Amino acid sequence: MLERRVALKSSAQIERMAVAGRLVAEVLDRLEELVRPGVTTRELDAVAERLIREAGAIPSFVGVPGPRGAYRHATCISIDDEVVHGIPGPRRVEDGQIVSVDAGAIVEGWHGDAARTFVVGDVPDETSRLVELTRRSMDAGIAAARPGAFLSDISAAIEDVALAAGYGVVRQFVGHGIGTEMHEEPQVANFRTGSRGRRLEPGLCLAIEPMFTLGGHEVAVGPDGWTVATVDGSLAAHWEHSIAITEDGPRVLTIAEPAAEKLPQAVGL
Ligand code: MG
């Protein structure tokens, strides 16, 4: 198989990606507080866009080309059977839904990309389990992203969680390399592809993003040209982190600064 060119990042470049990643995490933290019954997806998106622009960053999804023109929003918000790429609008979030929010930001040319699925109010155990295990599969995929392992180890770690739970694994959309572009080589499948894939090495930066369903793996793009939903109408969850592979193992980039580091510098100096 043809090995496409992959751009490895220096530790200084990874630090710059961590700045973008931190901003994306802060945006998702804020939206997590706001995802409540009655809020519209447009309102959530407006908050995300404001936070990104106030930080002097660029919302990376804006301008992504699509079949009916460029994307115009800072987030994708996908509810229940929608998997990814739901368009923010006047729709109101309702109790009992699962709401997946995907956000991306560019800081000084470097991308951060992350997604979380939020549970709104009371949902059946089966639903909260889907959301939790999809997140856990992302964590398993990240843990497998160690120098010397192979790309397929990430895929297998993610797929194993779905296999054990009996979930569908979306195949049409996968994770990806990330850096100065939102989508770089290599692709990161959430299932075994039959190929070992490239060897993982320090400097490789990836967006790891499992999409699991309570039913089958088949998805289709809706009439708006963007929204991807399950064909069988089953619920879907989506979690994503951008990570860097370092000598010491995987480093999650789309994570907020630990509280201790937010304390002011020594007072009086
Ligand atoms: Mg992504």
Coordinates of C-alpha atoms and ligand atoms in Angstrom, one line a residue:
M1 CA 0.0 0.0 0.0
L2 CA 1.2 3.5 -0.8
E3 CA 2.5 5.2 2.3
R4 CA 1.3 8.8 2.0
R5 CA 3.6 11.6 3.3
V6 CA 3.1 12.4 7.0
A7 CA 4.3 15.6 8.6
L8 CA 6.0 15.0 12.0
K9 CA 6.0 17.9 14.4
S10 CA 8.8 19.2 16.5
S11 CA 8.3 19.5 20.3
A12 CA 8.0 23.3 19.8
Q13 CA 5.3 22.8 17.2
I14 CA 3.5 20.4 19.5
E15 CA 3.5 23.1 22.2
R16 CA 1.8 25.5 19.7
M17 CA -0.8 22.8 18.8
A18 CA -1.4 22.4 22.6
V19 CA -2.4 26.1 22.7
A20 CA -5.0 25.5 20.0
G21 CA -6.1 22.3 21.7
R22 CA -6.5 24.0 25.1
L23 CA -8.8 26.6 23.5
V24 CA -10.9 23.9 21.9
A25 CA -11.2 22.1 25.3
E26 CA -12.2 25.4 27.0
V27 CA -14.9 25.9 24.4
L28 CA -16.3 22.4 25.0
D29 CA -16.1 22.9 28.7
R30 CA -18.2 26.0 28.3
L31 CA -20.7 24.3 26.0
E32 CA -21.0 21.4 28.4
E33 CA -22.4 23.9 31.0
L34 CA -24.8 25.3 28.4
V35 CA -26.2 22.1 26.9
R36 CA -29.6 22.1 28.6
P37 CA -33.2 21.6 27.4
G38 CA -34.4 24.7 25.6
V39 CA -31.1 26.0 24.3
T40 CA -30.8 26.1 20.5
T41 CA -27.9 24.6 18.7
R42 CA -27.4 28.0 17.1
E43 CA -26.9 29.6 20.5
L44 CA -24.3 27.0 21.5
D45 CA -22.5 27.6 18.2
A46 CA -22.5 31.4 18.8
V47 CA -20.8 30.9 22.2
A48 CA -18.2 28.7 20.6
E49 CA -17.5 31.1 17.8
R50 CA -17.2 34.1 20.2
L51 CA -14.8 32.3 22.6
I52 CA -12.6 31.2 19.7
R53 CA -12.5 34.7 18.1
E54 CA -12.0 36.4 21.5
A55 CA -8.9 34.3 21.9
G56 CA -7.6 35.6 18.6
A57 CA -8.1 32.2 17.0
I58 CA -10.0 31.1 13.9
P59 CA -12.9 28.6 13.9
S60 CA -11.5 26.0 11.6
F61 CA -14.7 24.5 10.4
V62 CA -15.8 27.9 8.8
G63 CA -15.1 27.7 5.1
V64 CA -14.7 24.0 4.8
P65 CA -16.1 23.2 1.3
G66 CA -19.3 21.1 1.0
P67 CA -21.6 20.0 -1.8
R68 CA -24.0 23.0 -1.2
G69 CA -21.3 25.5 -0.4
A70 CA -18.8 26.2 2.4
Y71 CA -19.6 25.4 6.0
R72 CA -20.5 28.5 8.0
H73 CA -20.3 27.5 11.6
A74 CA -17.7 27.1 14.4
T75 CA -19.1 23.8 15.6
C76 CA -21.0 20.7 14.3
I77 CA -23.8 19.7 16.6
S78 CA -25.3 16.3 16.0
I79 CA -28.2 15.0 18.0
D80 CA -29.3 11.4 18.7
D81 CA -29.1 9.4 15.5
E82 CA -27.0 12.1 13.9
V83 CA -23.3 11.0 14.0
V84 CA -21.3 14.0 12.9
H85 CA -21.5 17.3 10.9
G86 CA -24.9 18.4 12.2
I87 CA -25.5 22.1 11.4
P88 CA -26.3 24.5 14.2
G89 CA -29.7 26.2 13.8
P90 CA -33.0 27.0 15.5
R91 CA -33.5 23.5 16.8
R92 CA -33.9 23.3 20.6
V93 CA -32.1 20.7 22.7
E94 CA -34.6 18.5 24.5
D95 CA -34.4 16.4 27.7
G96 CA -33.4 12.8 26.9
Q97 CA -31.2 13.6 23.9
I98 CA -27.6 13.0 23.4
V99 CA -25.8 16.0 21.8
S100 CA -22.5 15.6 20.1
V101 CA -20.5 18.8 19.7
D102 CA -17.4 18.9 17.5
A103 CA -15.2 22.1 17.6
G104 CA -12.0 23.2 15.9
A105 CA -9.7 26.2 16.2
I106 CA -6.6 27.5 14.5
V107 CA -4.1 29.4 16.6
E108 CA -1.2 30.9 14.7
G109 CA -1.6 28.3 12.0
W110 CA -1.9 25.2 14.2
H111 CA -5.1 23.2 14.6
G112 CA -7.0 21.7 17.5
D113 CA -10.0 19.5 16.9
A114 CA -12.1 17.7 19.5
A115 CA -15.6 16.4 20.1
R116 CA -17.7 15.3 23.1
T117 CA -21.2 13.7 23.4
F118 CA -23.3 15.3 26.1
V119 CA -26.2 13.5 27.8
V120 CA -29.1 15.9 28.4
G121 CA -31.3 15.0 31.4
D122 CA -32.5 11.5 31.8
V123 CA -31.7 8.9 29.2
P124 CA -32.0 5.1 29.3
D125 CA -29.0 3.2 30.8
E126 CA -28.3 1.8 27.3
T127 CA -27.9 5.3 26.0
S128 CA -25.6 6.6 28.7
R129 CA -23.6 3.4 28.3
L130 CA -23.1 4.1 24.6
V131 CA -21.8 7.5 25.4
E132 CA -19.5 6.3 28.1
L133 CA -18.1 3.4 26.2
T134 CA -17.5 5.5 23.1
R135 CA -15.4 7.9 25.3
R136 CA -13.6 4.9 26.8
S137 CA -12.8 3.6 23.4
M138 CA -11.2 6.9 22.6
D139 CA -9.1 6.7 25.7
A140 CA -8.1 3.1 24.8
G141 CA -7.1 4.3 21.3
I142 CA -5.0 7.1 22.8
A143 CA -3.3 4.7 25.3
A144 CA -2.3 2.6 22.3
A145 CA -0.7 5.5 20.5
R146 CA 2.8 4.8 21.8
P147 CA 6.1 5.1 19.9
G148 CA 6.9 1.7 18.3
A149 CA 3.3 0.6 18.1
F150 CA 1.4 0.7 14.8
L151 CA -1.5 2.7 13.6
S152 CA -3.6 -0.5 13.6
D153 CA -3.0 -0.8 17.4
I154 CA -5.1 2.3 17.9
S155 CA -7.8 1.0 15.6
A156 CA -7.9 -2.3 17.3
A157 CA -8.0 -0.8 20.8
I158 CA -11.0 1.3 19.8
E159 CA -12.8 -1.5 17.9
D160 CA -12.4 -3.9 20.8
V161 CA -14.6 -1.7 23.0
A162 CA -17.3 -1.7 20.4
L163 CA -17.0 -5.4 19.8
A164 CA -17.4 -6.2 23.5
A165 CA -20.4 -4.0 23.8
G166 CA -22.0 -5.0 20.5
Y167 CA -22.0 -1.5 19.0
G168 CA -21.8 -0.5 15.4
V169 CA -18.6 1.2 14.4
V170 CA -19.0 3.9 11.8
R171 CA -16.6 3.2 8.9
Q172 CA -17.3 6.0 6.5
F173 CA -15.7 8.6 8.8
V174 CA -12.4 8.1 10.6
G175 CA -9.8 10.0 12.6
H176 CA -6.9 11.8 10.9
G177 CA -3.5 13.4 11.2
I178 CA -3.6 17.0 12.3
G179 CA -1.2 20.0 12.3
T180 CA -1.1 22.9 10.0
E181 CA -4.1 21.3 8.3
M182 CA -7.2 20.1 10.1
H183 CA -7.1 16.8 8.1
E184 CA -3.6 15.4 7.4
E185 CA -2.3 11.9 6.7
P186 CA -2.7 9.3 8.0
Q187 CA -6.3 8.3 8.4
V188 CA -7.1 6.6 11.7
A189 CA -9.7 3.9 11.3
N190 CA -11.9 3.0 14.3
F191 CA -11.8 -0.6 13.2
R192 CA -9.3 -3.2 12.0
T193 CA -8.6 -2.6 8.3
G194 CA -6.5 -5.7 7.7
S195 CA -3.4 -3.5 7.3
R196 CA -0.9 -2.8 10.1
G197 CA -0.4 0.8 9.0
R198 CA 2.6 3.0 9.7
R199 CA 4.7 2.6 12.8
L200 CA 3.9 5.3 15.3
E201 CA 6.8 7.7 16.1
P202 CA 7.3 10.8 18.2
G203 CA 6.0 13.9 16.5
L204 CA 3.0 12.2 14.9
C205 CA -0.1 14.2 15.8
L206 CA -3.5 12.5 15.4
A207 CA -7.2 13.3 15.9
I208 CA -8.6 10.1 17.4
E209 CA -12.4 10.1 17.1
P210 CA -14.5 7.0 17.5
M211 CA -18.2 7.0 16.3
F212 CA -20.2 4.2 17.7
T213 CA -23.9 3.4 17.3
L214 CA -26.5 1.2 19.1
G215 CA -27.2 -0.4 15.7
G216 CA -25.4 -0.8 12.4
H217 CA -22.4 1.0 11.0
E218 CA -24.2 2.4 7.9
V219 CA -24.5 6.2 7.8
A220 CA -25.8 8.6 5.2
V221 CA -25.5 12.3 4.5
G222 CA -28.8 14.2 4.8
P223 CA -30.4 16.6 2.4
D224 CA -28.6 19.6 3.9
G225 CA -25.4 18.2 2.4
W226 CA -23.7 17.9 5.8
T227 CA -25.6 16.1 8.5
V228 CA -24.4 12.5 8.8
A229 CA -27.0 10.2 10.5
T230 CA -27.3 6.4 11.0
V231 CA -29.3 4.7 8.3
D232 CA -31.2 2.6 10.8
G233 CA -32.0 5.5 13.0
S234 CA -30.0 4.1 16.0
L235 CA -28.4 6.5 18.4
A236 CA -24.7 7.5 17.8
A237 CA -22.0 8.9 20.0
H238 CA -18.8 10.6 19.0
W239 CA -15.7 11.6 21.0
E240 CA -12.5 13.1 19.7
H241 CA -9.2 14.3 21.1
S242 CA -6.2 15.6 19.2
I243 CA -3.0 14.0 20.5
A244 CA 0.7 14.1 19.9
I245 CA 2.9 11.0 20.2
T246 CA 5.9 11.8 22.2
E247 CA 9.0 9.8 23.4
D248 CA 7.1 9.4 26.7
G249 CA 3.9 8.2 25.0
P250 CA 0.7 9.9 24.0
R251 CA 0.0 13.5 25.0
V252 CA -3.6 14.8 24.8
L253 CA -3.6 18.3 23.3
T254 CA -7.3 19.1 23.5
I255 CA -7.4 19.4 27.2
A256 CA -7.9 22.4 29.5
E257 CA -5.0 23.6 31.6
P258 CA -5.0 21.9 35.0
A259 CA -6.5 24.2 37.7
A260 CA -3.2 24.5 39.6
E261 CA -1.5 26.0 36.5
K262 CA -4.1 28.7 36.3
L263 CA -3.0 30.2 39.6
P264 CA -1.5 33.6 39.2
Q265 CA 2.3 33.8 39.1
A266 CA 4.0 34.4 42.5
V267 CA 2.5 37.5 43.8
G268 CA 4.9 40.3 44.8
L269 CA 7.7 39.5 42.3
Ligands
MG1 MG -11.6 15.4 13.5

